[in-house]
Coordinates of C-alpha atoms and ligand atoms in Angstrom, one line a residue:
M1445 CA 77.9 58.8 97.8
T1446 CA 77.2 56.0 100.3
A1447 CA 78.2 56.6 103.8
A1448 CA 81.3 54.8 105.1
P1449 CA 80.6 51.7 107.2
L1450 CA 80.9 52.6 110.9
L1451 CA 83.4 50.9 113.2
S1452 CA 82.3 49.3 116.4
S1453 CA 85.2 50.6 118.4
L1454 CA 88.0 53.1 118.2
D1455 CA 90.4 50.1 118.2
E1456 CA 89.3 49.3 114.7
L1457 CA 90.7 52.5 113.3
R1458 CA 93.4 51.4 110.8
I1459 CA 96.5 53.5 111.6
T1460 CA 99.8 53.7 109.7
N1461 CA 102.7 56.0 110.0
R1462 CA 104.3 56.5 106.6
Y1463 CA 105.9 59.8 107.8
L1464 CA 108.0 57.9 110.3
S1465 CA 109.9 56.3 107.4
L1466 CA 111.7 59.7 107.0
P1467 CA 114.8 60.4 109.1
A1468 CA 114.1 60.9 112.8
D1469 CA 115.6 63.0 115.5
P1470 CA 117.8 60.5 117.4
I1471 CA 117.2 62.2 120.8
A1472 CA 114.2 60.9 122.7
D1473 CA 114.1 63.5 125.5
N1474 CA 111.5 66.3 125.2
Y1475 CA 113.4 69.5 125.6
T1476 CA 113.7 72.6 123.3
R1477 CA 116.5 72.3 120.8
Q1478 CA 117.6 72.7 117.2
V1479 CA 116.8 69.4 115.4
K1480 CA 119.1 68.9 112.5
G1481 CA 119.3 66.2 109.9
A1482 CA 115.7 65.0 110.7
C1483 CA 112.1 65.5 109.7
Y1484 CA 110.5 64.9 113.1
S1485 CA 111.0 64.1 116.8
R1486 CA 109.0 61.5 118.7
V1487 CA 107.2 63.0 121.6
A1488 CA 104.5 62.0 124.1
P1489 CA 101.4 64.2 124.6
R1490 CA 101.1 65.8 128.0
R1491 CA 98.9 64.4 130.8
F1492 CA 95.9 66.5 131.5
S1493 CA 93.7 66.6 134.6
A1494 CA 90.3 66.1 133.2
P1495 CA 89.7 65.9 129.4
Q1496 CA 86.1 66.6 128.6
R1497 CA 84.6 66.7 125.1
V1498 CA 83.1 70.0 124.1
A1499 CA 82.2 69.3 120.5
Y1500 CA 82.9 67.0 117.6
S1501 CA 82.2 67.1 113.9
P1502 CA 79.6 64.5 112.9
P1503 CA 80.4 64.7 109.1
L1504 CA 84.2 64.2 109.6
A1505 CA 83.6 61.5 112.3
A1506 CA 81.4 59.7 109.7
D1507 CA 84.2 59.9 107.1
L1508 CA 86.5 58.3 109.6
G1509 CA 83.9 55.6 110.4
L1510 CA 83.2 56.8 113.9
S1511 CA 79.6 56.4 115.1
E1512 CA 77.8 58.9 117.3
A1513 CA 78.1 56.3 120.2
I1514 CA 81.9 56.2 119.8
C1515 CA 82.1 60.0 119.7
R1516 CA 80.0 60.4 122.8
D1517 CA 81.9 57.9 124.8
P1518 CA 84.4 59.3 127.3
R1519 CA 87.2 57.3 125.7
F1520 CA 86.9 59.5 122.6
S1521 CA 88.0 62.6 124.6
R1522 CA 90.9 60.7 126.2
V1523 CA 92.1 59.5 122.8
F1524 CA 91.7 62.8 121.0
S1525 CA 93.4 64.8 123.8
G1526 CA 96.4 62.4 123.7
Q1527 CA 95.7 60.6 127.0
E1528 CA 95.4 57.2 125.4
L1529 CA 97.1 55.9 122.3
L1530 CA 95.3 53.5 120.0
P1531 CA 97.1 50.6 118.5
G1532 CA 99.4 51.9 115.8
M1533 CA 99.6 55.5 117.1
E1534 CA 103.2 56.7 117.4
P1535 CA 103.1 60.4 118.3
Y1536 CA 105.6 62.8 116.8
A1537 CA 106.2 66.5 116.1
C1538 CA 107.5 67.8 112.7
S1539 CA 110.4 70.0 112.1
Y1540 CA 109.9 73.1 109.8
G1541 CA 111.0 76.7 109.4
G1542 CA 109.5 79.6 107.7
H1543 CA 109.4 83.3 106.7
Q1544 CA 107.4 85.2 109.3
F1545 CA 106.2 88.7 108.2
G1546 CA 108.7 88.7 105.4
H1547 CA 111.8 87.5 107.3
W1548 CA 113.5 84.2 107.7
A1549 CA 112.7 82.9 111.2
G1550 CA 114.8 79.8 111.4
Q1551 CA 113.5 76.6 112.9
L1552 CA 109.9 76.8 114.0
G1553 CA 108.3 73.3 113.9
D1554 CA 105.3 71.7 115.6
G1555 CA 105.7 73.7 118.8
R1556 CA 102.3 72.6 120.1
A1557 CA 101.0 70.1 117.5
I1558 CA 101.5 66.4 118.0
N1559 CA 100.7 64.0 115.2
L1560 CA 99.2 60.7 116.3
G1561 CA 99.3 58.8 113.0
E1562 CA 97.5 58.4 109.7
V1563 CA 94.1 56.8 109.6
I1564 CA 93.3 54.7 106.5
T1565 CA 89.6 55.3 105.8
A1566 CA 87.0 53.0 104.3
T1567 CA 87.5 54.7 100.9
G1568 CA 91.3 54.2 101.1
A1569 CA 92.1 57.8 101.9
S1570 CA 94.9 58.5 104.4
L1571 CA 94.2 61.2 106.9
T1572 CA 96.7 62.4 109.5
L1573 CA 95.4 63.1 113.0
Q1574 CA 97.1 66.0 114.7
L1575 CA 96.5 67.3 118.2
K1576 CA 96.9 71.1 118.6
G1577 CA 97.7 72.1 122.2
A1578 CA 98.7 68.7 123.6
G1579 CA 101.9 69.9 125.2
P1580 CA 105.4 70.9 124.5
T1581 CA 107.8 69.4 121.9
P1582 CA 111.4 70.1 121.0
Y1583 CA 110.1 72.8 118.7
S1584 CA 108.2 74.8 121.4
R1585 CA 111.0 77.4 121.8
N1586 CA 110.0 79.4 124.9
A1587 CA 106.3 78.6 124.8
D1588 CA 104.2 76.1 126.6
G1589 CA 102.9 73.8 123.8
L1590 CA 99.3 74.5 124.9
A1591 CA 96.2 76.2 123.5
V1592 CA 93.2 77.8 125.1
L1593 CA 89.4 77.3 124.6
R1594 CA 88.9 80.7 123.0
S1595 CA 91.3 80.1 120.0
S1596 CA 90.6 76.3 119.8
L1597 CA 86.8 77.0 119.5
R1598 CA 87.6 79.4 116.7
E1599 CA 89.7 76.8 114.9
F1600 CA 87.2 74.0 115.4
L1601 CA 84.2 76.0 114.1
C1602 CA 86.0 77.7 111.2
S1603 CA 87.7 74.6 109.8
E1604 CA 84.4 72.8 109.5
A1605 CA 82.6 76.0 108.3
M1606 CA 85.2 76.4 105.5
A1607 CA 84.8 72.7 104.5
A1608 CA 81.1 73.2 104.2
L1609 CA 81.7 76.3 102.1
G1610 CA 83.8 74.2 99.7
V1611 CA 87.0 76.0 100.7
P1612 CA 90.1 73.7 100.8
T1613 CA 91.0 73.3 104.5
T1614 CA 92.4 71.1 107.2
R1615 CA 89.5 69.7 109.2
A1616 CA 88.7 69.5 112.9
L1617 CA 87.4 66.3 114.4
S1618 CA 87.0 67.4 118.0
L1619 CA 87.3 70.1 120.6
T1620 CA 88.3 68.9 124.1
L1621 CA 88.8 70.8 127.3
T1622 CA 91.9 69.6 129.1
G1623 CA 90.7 70.5 132.7
D1624 CA 93.9 72.6 133.2
R1625 CA 94.3 76.3 133.1
V1626 CA 96.6 78.1 130.7
V1627 CA 97.9 81.7 131.2
R1628 CA 97.7 84.0 128.2
D1629 CA 98.4 87.7 127.7
M1630 CA 95.8 88.1 125.0
L1631 CA 96.9 91.5 123.6
Y1632 CA 100.5 91.2 124.7
D1633 CA 100.0 94.3 126.9
G1634 CA 101.0 93.1 130.3
H1635 CA 97.6 91.7 131.4
P1636 CA 98.0 87.9 131.6
E1637 CA 94.9 85.9 132.5
S1638 CA 94.2 82.3 133.2
E1639 CA 92.1 80.6 130.6
A1640 CA 90.7 77.1 130.0
G1641 CA 93.1 74.8 128.2
A1642 CA 91.8 72.9 125.2
V1643 CA 92.9 70.6 122.4
V1644 CA 91.6 70.4 118.8
C1645 CA 92.2 67.2 116.9
R1646 CA 92.9 68.4 113.3
V1647 CA 92.7 66.1 110.3
A1648 CA 94.3 66.4 106.9
P1649 CA 95.9 64.2 104.2
S1650 CA 99.1 66.0 105.1
F1651 CA 100.2 68.8 107.3
L1652 CA 103.4 69.6 105.3
R1653 CA 104.0 73.3 104.9
F1654 CA 106.2 75.3 102.6
G1655 CA 108.4 75.8 105.7
N1656 CA 109.3 72.1 106.0
F1657 CA 111.2 72.4 102.7
E1658 CA 112.6 75.8 103.4
L1659 CA 114.3 74.5 106.6
H1660 CA 116.2 71.7 104.9
A1661 CA 117.2 74.0 102.1
R1662 CA 118.5 76.7 104.4
R1663 CA 120.5 74.1 106.3
D1664 CA 121.9 72.6 103.0
E1665 CA 120.3 69.3 103.9
R1666 CA 119.9 68.4 100.2
A1667 CA 119.4 64.6 100.6
L1668 CA 116.7 65.3 103.3
L1669 CA 115.1 67.9 101.1
Q1670 CA 114.8 65.3 98.3
Q1671 CA 113.6 62.6 100.6
L1672 CA 110.8 64.9 101.9
A1673 CA 109.8 66.0 98.4
D1674 CA 109.7 62.4 97.2
F1675 CA 107.7 61.5 100.3
S1676 CA 105.2 64.3 99.5
V1677 CA 104.8 63.1 95.9
T1678 CA 104.4 59.4 96.9
A1679 CA 101.9 60.2 99.7
D1680 CA 99.8 62.9 98.1
F1681 CA 100.7 63.4 94.4
A1682 CA 101.1 59.7 93.4
H1683 CA 99.9 60.5 89.8
L1684 CA 103.3 62.3 89.4
L1685 CA 105.3 59.2 90.3
S1686 CA 105.9 58.2 86.7
L1687 CA 107.9 61.4 86.3
T1688 CA 111.6 61.4 87.3
G1689 CA 114.3 63.9 88.2
K1690 CA 113.6 67.6 87.8
E1691 CA 110.4 66.9 85.7
R1692 CA 108.8 65.4 88.8
Y1693 CA 109.7 68.3 91.1
L1694 CA 108.6 70.9 88.5
A1695 CA 105.2 69.1 88.0
W1696 CA 104.9 68.8 91.8
F1697 CA 105.6 72.6 92.3
E1698 CA 103.2 73.5 89.5
E1699 CA 100.4 71.6 91.2
I1700 CA 101.2 73.1 94.6
S1701 CA 101.0 76.5 93.0
A1702 CA 97.7 75.7 91.3
R1703 CA 96.2 74.5 94.5
T1704 CA 97.4 77.5 96.4
L1705 CA 95.8 79.7 93.8
E1706 CA 92.5 77.8 94.1
M1707 CA 92.5 78.3 97.8
I1708 CA 93.2 82.0 97.6
L1709 CA 90.3 82.5 95.1
H1710 CA 88.0 80.8 97.5
W1711 CA 89.1 83.1 100.3
L1712 CA 88.4 86.1 98.2
R1713 CA 85.0 84.6 97.2
V1714 CA 83.8 84.1 100.7
G1715 CA 85.5 87.0 102.4
F1716 CA 88.1 85.1 104.5
V1717 CA 91.3 86.7 105.8
H1718 CA 93.8 84.3 107.1
G1719 CA 95.7 86.9 109.1
V1720 CA 99.1 85.3 109.3
M1721 CA 100.2 84.0 106.0
N1722 CA 103.8 83.2 107.0
S1723 CA 105.4 80.5 104.9
D1724 CA 105.1 78.0 107.8
N1725 CA 101.4 78.5 107.6
M1726 CA 101.1 77.6 103.9
S1727 CA 100.1 74.0 103.1
I1728 CA 101.7 72.0 100.4
L1729 CA 98.2 70.7 99.6
G1730 CA 96.8 74.2 99.2
L1731 CA 94.7 73.8 102.4
T1732 CA 93.7 76.6 104.7
I1733 CA 95.9 75.8 107.7
D1734 CA 96.6 77.2 111.2
Y1735 CA 93.5 79.2 112.1
G1736 CA 94.8 81.9 114.4
P1737 CA 94.1 85.6 114.1
Y1738 CA 91.9 85.0 111.1
G1739 CA 88.7 87.0 110.4
W1740 CA 85.9 87.5 107.9
V1741 CA 85.5 90.9 106.3
D1742 CA 82.1 92.2 107.3
D1743 CA 82.4 95.3 105.2
F1744 CA 84.3 94.7 102.0
D1745 CA 87.7 96.3 102.8
L1746 CA 90.7 95.1 100.8
D1747 CA 93.0 96.7 103.4
W1748 CA 91.5 95.0 106.4
T1749 CA 93.5 92.7 108.6
P1750 CA 92.2 91.1 111.8
N1751 CA 95.7 90.6 113.2
T1752 CA 96.8 93.3 115.6
T1753 CA 100.4 92.2 115.1
D1754 CA 99.9 93.2 111.5
G1755 CA 98.1 96.4 112.4
E1756 CA 100.7 98.7 111.0
L1757 CA 101.9 97.0 107.8
H1758 CA 98.7 95.3 106.7
R1759 CA 100.9 92.7 105.0
Y1760 CA 98.3 90.1 105.3
A1761 CA 95.2 92.2 104.6
F1762 CA 92.3 90.8 102.7
G1763 CA 93.3 92.1 99.3
R1764 CA 97.0 91.4 99.6
Q1765 CA 96.5 87.6 100.0
P1766 CA 97.1 86.8 96.4
A1767 CA 100.3 88.7 96.3
I1768 CA 101.5 87.2 99.5
A1769 CA 100.6 83.7 98.4
L1770 CA 102.8 84.3 95.3
W1771 CA 105.6 85.7 97.5
N1772 CA 105.5 82.5 99.6
L1773 CA 105.5 80.4 96.5
Y1774 CA 108.7 82.1 95.4
K1775 CA 110.2 81.1 98.8
L1776 CA 109.2 77.5 98.2
A1777 CA 110.6 77.7 94.7
N1778 CA 113.9 78.9 96.2
A1779 CA 113.9 76.1 98.7
I1780 CA 113.4 73.3 96.1
Y1781 CA 115.7 74.9 93.5
P1782 CA 118.5 72.5 94.4
L1783 CA 116.3 69.6 93.3
I1784 CA 115.9 71.2 89.9
G1785 CA 119.2 73.0 89.3
S1786 CA 117.9 75.8 87.1
A1787 CA 115.5 78.6 87.9
G1788 CA 113.8 78.9 84.4
G1789 CA 111.1 76.3 84.9
L1790 CA 110.1 77.5 88.3
E1791 CA 110.0 81.1 87.2
Q1792 CA 107.9 80.2 84.2
I1793 CA 105.3 78.4 86.4
L1794 CA 105.1 81.4 88.7
R1795 CA 104.7 84.0 85.9
Q1796 CA 102.0 81.8 84.3
L1797 CA 100.3 81.6 87.7
E1798 CA 100.1 85.3 88.0
R1799 CA 98.4 85.5 84.6
E1800 CA 96.1 82.7 85.6
Y1801 CA 95.3 84.5 88.8
H1802 CA 94.0 87.5 87.0
R1803 CA 91.9 85.4 84.6
R1804 CA 90.5 83.3 87.4
F1805 CA 89.8 86.3 89.7
Y1806 CA 87.5 87.9 87.0
E1807 CA 86.0 84.5 86.3
M1808 CA 85.2 84.1 90.0
M1809 CA 83.7 87.6 90.3
A1810 CA 81.7 87.2 87.2
Q1811 CA 80.2 84.0 88.7
K1812 CA 79.5 85.9 91.9
L1813 CA 77.6 88.4 89.8
G1814 CA 75.7 85.7 88.0
L1815 CA 77.0 86.4 84.5
A1816 CA 76.7 83.2 82.5
R1817 CA 78.5 84.6 79.4
R1818 CA 81.6 86.7 79.2
E1819 CA 81.6 90.1 77.6
K1820 CA 84.4 92.5 76.9
G1821 CA 83.2 95.1 79.3
D1822 CA 82.9 92.7 82.2
L1823 CA 86.4 93.4 83.5
S1824 CA 85.8 97.1 84.0
L1825 CA 82.3 96.4 85.4
I1826 CA 84.0 94.2 88.1
D1827 CA 86.8 96.7 88.7
E1828 CA 84.3 99.4 89.2
L1829 CA 82.3 97.3 91.6
V1830 CA 85.4 96.6 93.7
Q1831 CA 86.1 100.3 93.9
L1832 CA 82.5 101.1 94.9
L1833 CA 82.3 98.4 97.6
G1834 CA 85.3 99.9 99.2
R1835 CA 84.0 103.5 98.9
A1836 CA 80.8 102.9 100.8
E1837 CA 81.3 100.6 103.8
T1838 CA 79.3 97.6 102.4
D1839 CA 78.7 94.2 104.0
M1840 CA 80.2 91.8 101.5
T1841 CA 78.1 88.7 102.3
L1842 CA 74.8 90.6 102.4
F1843 CA 75.6 92.5 99.2
F1844 CA 76.2 89.5 97.0
R1845 CA 73.4 87.5 98.5
T1846 CA 71.0 90.3 98.1
L1847 CA 72.1 91.1 94.6
S1848 CA 70.9 87.7 93.4
R1849 CA 67.4 88.5 94.6
L1850 CA 67.0 91.6 92.5
Q1851 CA 65.0 91.2 89.3
S1852 CA 66.9 92.5 86.3
E1853 CA 64.2 95.2 85.6
A1854 CA 64.9 96.6 89.1
Y1855 CA 68.5 97.6 88.4
G1856 CA 69.0 101.3 87.9
Q1857 CA 66.3 102.3 90.3
P1858 CA 67.6 104.8 92.9
L1859 CA 70.0 102.9 95.0
T1860 CA 68.1 99.7 94.3
S1861 CA 66.4 99.6 97.7
P1862 CA 67.0 96.0 99.0
L1863 CA 70.7 96.6 98.7
R1864 CA 70.6 99.5 101.1
A1865 CA 70.6 97.0 103.9
A1866 CA 74.2 96.1 103.0
W1867 CA 75.5 99.5 103.7
Y1868 CA 76.8 100.2 107.2
Q1869 CA 76.8 104.0 107.2
P1870 CA 74.5 105.2 104.4
Q1871 CA 74.6 108.7 105.9
Q1872 CA 78.3 108.9 105.0
L1873 CA 77.7 108.4 101.3
S1874 CA 78.4 111.6 99.4
A1875 CA 76.3 112.7 96.4
A1876 CA 79.2 111.6 94.2
D1877 CA 79.2 108.1 95.9
V1878 CA 75.4 107.7 95.3
E1879 CA 75.8 108.8 91.7
A1880 CA 78.6 106.3 91.1
I1881 CA 76.7 103.5 92.8
E1882 CA 73.5 104.2 90.8
G1883 CA 75.6 104.4 87.6
W1884 CA 77.0 101.0 88.3
F1885 CA 73.6 99.4 88.9
Q1886 CA 72.3 100.9 85.7
Q1887 CA 75.2 99.4 83.8
F1888 CA 74.8 96.1 85.5
G1889 CA 71.1 96.0 84.7
Q1890 CA 71.8 96.7 81.1
R1891 CA 74.4 94.0 81.1
L1892 CA 71.9 91.5 82.5
Q1893 CA 69.3 92.5 80.0
R1894 CA 71.7 91.8 77.2
E1895 CA 72.5 88.4 78.7
D1896 CA 69.0 86.9 78.9
P1897 CA 66.2 88.8 80.4
G1898 CA 64.3 85.6 81.4
R1899 CA 67.2 84.2 83.4
D1900 CA 66.4 85.9 86.8
E1901 CA 65.4 82.7 88.6
L1902 CA 68.1 80.5 87.2
R1903 CA 70.7 83.2 87.9
R1904 CA 69.5 83.4 91.5
Q1905 CA 70.1 79.7 92.0
E1906 CA 73.5 79.9 90.4
M1907 CA 74.5 82.9 92.4
D1908 CA 73.4 81.2 95.6
R1909 CA 75.9 78.5 95.1
D1910 CA 78.7 81.0 95.0
N1911 CA 77.5 83.6 97.5
P1912 CA 77.0 82.1 101.0
K1913 CA 74.2 83.4 103.1
Y1914 CA 76.0 82.4 106.4
V1915 CA 79.6 82.8 107.3
L1916 CA 81.4 82.7 110.6
R1917 CA 81.3 86.4 111.2
N1918 CA 83.8 87.5 113.9
S1919 CA 81.1 88.6 116.2
L1920 CA 79.2 85.3 116.0
A1921 CA 82.4 83.3 116.9
Q1922 CA 83.0 85.8 119.8
Q1923 CA 79.5 85.2 121.2
A1924 CA 80.0 81.5 121.1
I1925 CA 83.3 81.9 122.9
E1926 CA 81.8 84.0 125.6
R1927 CA 79.0 81.5 126.2
A1928 CA 81.5 78.5 126.1
T1929 CA 83.7 80.2 128.6
D1930 CA 80.7 80.1 131.0
G1931 CA 80.3 76.4 130.3
D1932 CA 77.4 76.8 127.8
Y1933 CA 78.1 75.2 124.5
S1934 CA 74.7 75.7 123.0
E1935 CA 75.7 78.6 120.8
L1936 CA 78.7 76.7 119.5
E1937 CA 76.4 73.8 118.6
R1938 CA 73.9 76.2 116.9
L1939 CA 76.6 77.8 114.8
F1940 CA 78.2 74.5 113.9
T1941 CA 74.8 73.2 112.6
L1942 CA 74.0 76.5 110.8
L1943 CA 77.3 76.6 109.0
Q1944 CA 77.0 73.1 107.7
H1945 CA 74.6 74.6 105.1
P1946 CA 76.0 78.1 104.4
Y1947 CA 74.3 78.4 101.0
A1948 CA 70.9 77.4 102.1
E1949 CA 68.2 79.8 103.3
Q1950 CA 67.5 78.9 106.9
P1951 CA 64.6 81.3 107.7
E1952 CA 64.5 80.6 111.4
M1953 CA 68.2 81.6 111.6
E1954 CA 67.9 84.9 109.7
Q1955 CA 69.5 86.9 112.5
Y1956 CA 72.8 85.1 111.9
A1957 CA 72.9 86.6 108.4
A1958 CA 72.7 90.1 109.7
K1959 CA 75.4 92.8 109.4
R1960 CA 78.1 93.1 112.1
P1961 CA 76.5 94.8 115.1
E1962 CA 78.0 98.1 116.0
W1963 CA 79.4 96.8 119.4
A1964 CA 81.7 94.5 117.4
R1965 CA 83.3 97.2 115.2
H1966 CA 86.4 97.7 117.4
K1967 CA 86.0 94.9 119.9
V1968 CA 88.8 92.5 120.9
G1969 CA 88.1 89.1 119.4
C1970 CA 86.0 90.6 116.6
S1971 CA 88.0 93.1 114.8
M1972 CA 91.2 92.8 116.8
L1973 CA 92.8 89.4 117.2
S1974 CA 96.3 88.5 118.2
C1975 CA 98.5 85.4 117.8
S1976 CA 98.2 84.8 121.5
S1977 CA 96.2 81.6 121.6
Ligands
AMP651 P1 101.6 80.3 114.5 O1 101.9 81.7 114.5 O2 100.5 79.8 115.4 O3 101.6 79.7 113.1 O4 102.9 79.6 115.2 C1 104.2 79.9 114.8 C2 105.2 79.0 115.5 O5 105.1 79.1 116.9 C3 104.9 77.5 115.3 O6 106.2 76.8 115.3 C4 104.1 77.1 116.5 O7 104.2 75.7 116.7 C5 104.7 77.9 117.6 N1 103.8 78.1 118.7 C6 102.7 79.0 118.7 N2 102.1 78.9 119.9 C7 102.8 78.1 120.7 C8 102.7 77.6 122.0 N3 101.8 78.0 122.8 N4 103.6 76.7 122.4 C9 104.6 76.3 121.6 N5 104.8 76.7 120.4 C10 103.9 77.6 119.9
MG652 MG1 101.6 78.0 112.3

């Protein structure tokens, strides 16, 4: 691929606003309210005292045609914190609703996100620019519309790390300090503190969520529901435009479902836990969206959730993500049902998706294990491994990466020594655990021998493309936050650069591939995150 030609000034960005062709809120004033019969409200970003760039994403900037000189100019921070509008930018906030923790929550909307417009890139792609934390909107309810450095840094780093891992995601162009302080009670326990305010400029072909459709359906705004669905098809699923009527909406829903499945499989593959999979946080394009109390499983624990608000129910735990995605898809299906008029087609798509999920899950795991062919016993081999990984606290990333480095003759040797490094508390392994683990390795070794004993090197290369060496472990992000809070952005930059090549060996960065340090086991910001951001 050749790089996109670079622009000589921000003024050369080609900006359109297709979304504004949808019905608008007629009220211009910016105060909290229910916005009915409309898809968005126009709103101006807030004035900040002293916007200052903290970081930007060079690969995304290049896709947009922005040179390093443009990104390092002070004007970049003014524009991407909403202080200066470029020609064509017409800021607005979208209306949406959603199911939060299993319950209908009514109107939510862009309470602290302001869209600036859609950039048409050199390749003809359309990418919406959205500022998170740029001030209140009619959808802010009783909150301030702002965001803090801590959570914004997490969103910036993780969006770009996920993109480099090949996980579908919204992107992050920039991270800017506003120069203003924001008060947050991080654990909702009566200890509010003043934190540095920040804005992330997010980028995606569309920020439409399941909740946009749910809101219109709940309000019986059928015409609006249809207009929005047609808008989505035209803007992002243009290959379905030749279909009409219910065929179009069914095909559209089928594709949304398939993309959602794809995203979830990637999350399971890399060990990502979103943390708050409410239906307002589910993208119509199957992109990971709204990085809040997310986390990475260090030890492979299907029941782990980083979100303290979910600490009791574990609704959004690592292993529940496929079921919750399906649950959300049912909510979307309910919402668009009026466009189709019968439930049969939608139900069929979802039943098929469930079957497809099971097939694809084992396919993904077989690839992680480096199995080139499929054998009948693979399913139980994989099931047993999942059990074992949970039985002995095992670092997921290290385990799979190390597995690829074993020679097939080595399997079956007592606790195949290099893998010991992936265990957190080997002393806790019972004799039965050890026996089960050794038994599994023996089986796996035999399985590989049957496959092709000479494939060790090729298998390693293939496995390294599916099993990252470096992920944004919670403790790594936390250390970058602590430094950045003191005005030192070097750790943020180091992590950003490292995570651009998550599958590559980077010998000088070996310490970033290490297991979670013990201090991070129960630390706020590492294993305990809240929605306060
Ligand atoms: P989230 O849990 O971050 O997905 O947010 C759920 C809803 O709360 C969305 O409508 C957000 O826009 C809104 N929200 C979250 N934080 C704020 C804030 N600081 N100010 C205004 N709205 C917010
Ligand atoms: Mg959200």
